[in-house]
mmCIF file of C-alpha atoms in Angstrom:
data_model
loop_
_atom_site.group_PDB
_atom_site.id
_atom_site.type_symbol
_atom_site.label_atom_id
_atom_site.label_comp_id
_atom_site.label_asym_id
_atom_site.label_seq_id
_atom_site.Cartn_x
_atom_site.Cartn_y
_atom_site.Cartn_z
ATOM 1 C CA MET I 1 -4.938 -11.361 6.520
ATOM 2 C CA ILE I 2 -2.396 -7.936 5.308
ATOM 3 C CA ALA I 3 -3.520 -7.115 2.079
ATOM 4 C CA ILE I 4 -0.441 -4.401 0.500
ATOM 5 C CA LEU I 5 -0.809 -3.403 -3.157
ATOM 6 C CA SER I 6 2.604 -1.815 -5.021
ATOM 7 C CA PHE I 7 2.548 -0.223 -8.242
ATOM 8 C CA ASN I 8 5.733 -0.063 -9.226
ATOM 9 C CA ARG I 9 7.405 -0.207 -12.966
ATOM 10 C CA CYS I 10 11.103 -0.594 -11.561
ATOM 11 C CA PRO I 11 11.507 -4.277 -10.665
ATOM 12 C CA PRO I 12 14.511 -3.496 -7.852
ATOM 13 C CA GLU I 13 12.255 -1.473 -5.882
ATOM 14 C CA GLN I 14 9.532 -3.518 -6.155
ATOM 15 C CA ALA I 15 11.986 -6.101 -4.522
ATOM 16 C CA LEU I 16 12.826 -4.239 -1.724
ATOM 17 C CA ILE I 17 9.277 -2.989 -1.000
ATOM 18 C CA GLU I 18 8.057 -7.065 -0.954
ATOM 19 C CA LYS I 19 11.180 -7.562 1.226
ATOM 20 C CA GLY I 20 10.378 -4.580 3.906
ATOM 21 C CA CYS I 21 6.715 -5.303 4.005
ATOM 22 C CA ARG I 22 7.148 -9.193 4.805
ATOM 23 C CA TRP I 23 9.771 -8.450 7.481
ATOM 24 C CA GLU I 24 7.758 -5.698 9.205
ATOM 25 C CA THR I 25 4.679 -8.076 9.099
ATOM 26 C CA ALA I 26 6.488 -10.879 10.174
ATOM 27 C CA ALA I 27 8.355 -8.904 12.968
ATOM 28 C CA ARG I 28 4.845 -7.483 14.260
ATOM 29 C CA SER I 29 1.760 -9.970 13.809
ATOM 30 C CA ASP I 30 1.251 -13.711 13.085
ATOM 31 C CA GLU I 31 -1.030 -12.506 10.046
ATOM 32 C CA GLU I 32 -0.810 -13.615 6.692
ATOM 33 C CA LEU I 33 0.623 -11.422 4.022
ATOM 34 C CA ARG I 34 -0.925 -11.014 0.573
ATOM 35 C CA PHE I 35 1.300 -8.956 -1.425
ATOM 36 C CA LEU I 36 0.000 -7.851 -4.706
ATOM 37 C CA PRO I 37 2.996 -6.442 -6.814
ATOM 38 C CA ILE I 38 1.794 -4.605 -10.019
ATOM 39 C CA SER I 39 4.595 -3.462 -12.894
ATOM 40 C CA GLN I 40 2.017 -2.384 -15.805
ATOM 41 C CA GLU I 41 -1.073 0.065 -15.949
ATOM 42 C CA GLU I 42 -3.391 -2.387 -17.281
ATOM 43 C CA GLU I 43 -2.812 -4.493 -14.122
ATOM 44 C CA LEU I 44 -4.811 -2.272 -12.048
ATOM 45 C CA SER I 45 -8.042 -1.984 -13.730
ATOM 46 C CA PRO I 46 -9.258 -5.226 -11.681
ATOM 47 C CA PHE I 47 -8.672 -3.265 -8.543
ATOM 48 C CA TYR I 48 -10.989 -0.470 -9.811
ATOM 49 C CA GLU I 49 -13.840 -2.671 -10.070
ATOM 50 C CA GLU I 50 -13.478 -5.568 -7.891
ATOM 51 C CA ASP I 51 -14.559 -5.588 -4.214
ATOM 52 C CA ARG I 52 -11.334 -5.849 -2.268
ATOM 53 C CA VAL I 53 -9.821 -4.494 0.689
ATOM 54 C CA LEU I 54 -6.366 -3.029 0.861
ATOM 55 C CA ASP I 55 -4.392 -1.833 3.946
ATOM 56 C CA LEU I 56 -1.352 -0.438 2.514
ATOM 57 C CA ILE I 57 -0.839 0.870 -1.191
ATOM 58 C CA TYR I 58 2.741 1.433 -2.307
ATOM 59 C CA PHE I 59 1.939 3.762 -5.992
ATOM 60 C CA GLU I 60 4.481 5.244 -8.178
ATOM 61 C CA ILE I 61 4.151 8.321 -9.841
ATOM 62 C CA LYS I 62 5.577 9.366 -12.958
ATOM 63 C CA ASP I 63 3.294 11.623 -14.702
ATOM 64 C CA ALA I 64 -0.566 12.711 -14.423
ATOM 65 C CA SER I 65 -1.957 9.487 -15.900
ATOM 66 C CA ASP I 66 -0.544 8.241 -12.643
ATOM 67 C CA VAL I 67 -2.436 10.434 -10.644
ATOM 68 C CA GLU I 68 -5.688 9.772 -12.433
ATOM 69 C CA ARG I 69 -4.882 6.275 -11.883
ATOM 70 C CA LEU I 70 -4.320 6.866 -8.086
ATOM 71 C CA LYS I 71 -7.541 9.081 -7.746
ATOM 72 C CA LEU I 72 -9.578 5.826 -9.058
ATOM 73 C CA LEU I 73 -8.201 3.423 -6.944
ATOM 74 C CA ARG I 74 -8.181 5.888 -3.690
ATOM 75 C CA LYS I 75 -11.978 6.323 -4.547
ATOM 76 C CA LYS I 76 -12.367 2.325 -3.863
ATOM 77 C CA GLU I 77 -9.655 2.204 -0.875
ATOM 78 C CA PRO I 78 -9.947 5.509 0.840
ATOM 79 C CA GLN I 79 -8.907 3.839 4.463
ATOM 80 C CA ALA I 80 -5.744 2.304 2.838
ATOM 81 C CA LEU I 81 -2.386 3.777 4.064
ATOM 82 C CA LEU I 82 -0.614 5.237 0.975
ATOM 83 C CA ALA I 83 2.758 5.349 0.428
ATOM 84 C CA LEU I 84 3.973 7.367 -2.542
ATOM 85 C CA LEU I 85 6.866 6.840 -4.945
ATOM 86 C CA THR I 86 8.190 9.392 -7.088
ATOM 87 C CA SER I 87 10.900 11.783 -8.010
ATOM 88 C CA ALA I 88 11.803 15.682 -7.257
ATOM 89 C CA ASP I 89 11.055 16.028 -10.870
ATOM 90 C CA ILE I 90 7.232 15.511 -10.352
ATOM 91 C CA SER I 91 5.573 18.722 -8.704
ATOM 92 C CA PRO I 92 3.758 17.975 -5.333
ATOM 93 C CA VAL I 93 0.774 19.798 -6.572
ATOM 94 C CA LEU I 94 -0.176 16.744 -8.643
ATOM 95 C CA TYR I 95 -0.200 14.201 -5.705
ATOM 96 C CA LEU I 96 -0.664 16.373 -2.202
ATOM 97 C CA ARG I 97 -4.408 16.607 -2.743
ATOM 98 C CA PRO I 98 -6.961 15.771 -0.289
ATOM 99 C CA GLY I 99 -8.559 12.715 -2.459
ATOM 100 C CA ILE I 100 -5.102 11.108 -2.445
ATOM 101 C CA ALA I 101 -3.927 12.022 1.113
ATOM 102 C CA PRO I 102 -0.545 10.193 1.095
ATOM 103 C CA ALA I 103 0.738 9.202 4.768
ATOM 104 C CA MET I 104 4.367 8.516 3.274
ATOM 105 C CA LEU I 105 6.504 10.174 0.562
ATOM 106 C CA LEU I 106 9.671 8.520 -1.097
ATOM 107 C CA LEU I 107 11.453 10.487 -3.525
ATOM 108 C CA ARG I 108 13.852 8.678 -5.345
ATOM 109 C CA PRO I 109 16.437 7.603 -5.585
ATOM 110 C CA PHE I 110 16.220 6.023 -2.051
ATOM 111 C CA GLY I 111 18.278 2.973 -0.450
ATOM 112 C CA ALA I 112 17.437 0.134 1.250
ATOM 113 C CA ASP I 113 18.200 1.957 4.637
ATOM 114 C CA GLY I 114 16.027 5.088 4.084
ATOM 115 C CA PHE I 115 12.808 2.904 2.802
ATOM 116 C CA ASN I 116 13.225 0.521 5.739
ATOM 117 C CA ASP I 117 13.276 3.468 8.035
ATOM 118 C CA SER I 118 10.296 5.237 6.811
ATOM 119 C CA ASN I 119 8.208 1.623 6.299
ATOM 120 C CA SER I 120 8.951 0.804 9.635
ATOM 121 C CA GLU I 121 6.834 4.272 10.415
ATOM 122 C CA LEU I 122 4.397 3.416 8.153
ATOM 123 C CA PHE I 123 4.101 0.212 9.693
ATOM 124 C CA ASP I 124 3.863 1.544 13.351
ATOM 125 C CA ALA I 125 0.993 4.238 12.009
ATOM 126 C CA TYR I 126 -1.146 0.801 10.534
ATOM 127 C CA PHE I 127 -0.391 -1.565 13.354
ATOM 128 C CA SER I 128 -1.558 1.535 15.830
ATOM 129 C CA ASP I 129 -4.650 2.302 14.159
ATOM 130 C CA LYS I 130 -5.182 -1.510 13.956
ATOM 131 C CA ALA I 131 -5.008 -1.572 18.070
ATOM 132 C CA ALA I 132 -7.283 1.246 18.417
ATOM 133 C CA ASP I 133 -9.844 -0.624 16.094
ATOM 134 C CA LYS I 134 -9.190 -4.029 17.986
ATOM 135 C CA GLU I 135 -11.391 -2.965 20.856
ATOM 136 C CA ASP I 136 -14.870 -2.415 19.162
ATOM 137 C CA CYS I 137 -14.720 -5.054 16.818
ATOM 138 C CA PHE I 138 -16.244 -8.516 16.174
ATOM 139 C CA VAL I 139 -13.319 -11.236 15.357
ATOM 140 C CA LEU I 140 -14.166 -14.182 13.119
ATOM 141 C CA LYS I 141 -11.480 -16.704 12.376
ATOM 142 C CA THR I 142 -11.358 -19.318 10.065
ATOM 143 C CA ARG I 143 -8.542 -21.558 8.924
ATOM 144 C CA GLU I 144 -7.005 -19.412 6.550
ATOM 145 C CA ASP I 145 -8.016 -15.939 7.877
ATOM 146 C CA MET I 146 -8.794 -13.627 10.338
ATOM 147 C CA THR I 147 -11.630 -10.883 9.756
ATOM 148 C CA ARG I 148 -12.547 -7.726 12.022
ATOM 149 C CA PHE I 149 -16.072 -6.496 12.066
#
């Protein structure tokens, strides 16, 4: 199972991200996709406390408080590939830090073509890392899921 969290307050962008993730997952694997769309800051709090494993994170940054939320999430999910969504108005000094370590940066406004190209590269990185890990792992398959140890 591939678990993706997307924190974005813009519904059209959220729909574009979900569609792109579903397409990339279907094109590259037979794994199930669990896409977790979040549009409110309050909805993030369970992710700071619960034991979940996320593979990819799409995170919108509008101000310094979003950066603090992201830092909390990255402490729980340091292994997840991170795609930041922000505008040119936000200083990169806020989010280009070792504790955050984004794999991809999308500057607004972005269209479907720009997103799809960048998203494809992000999924290339995700699946290449996963293929490298596959050789040294034990696989447990159930009806609903496949877990690698």
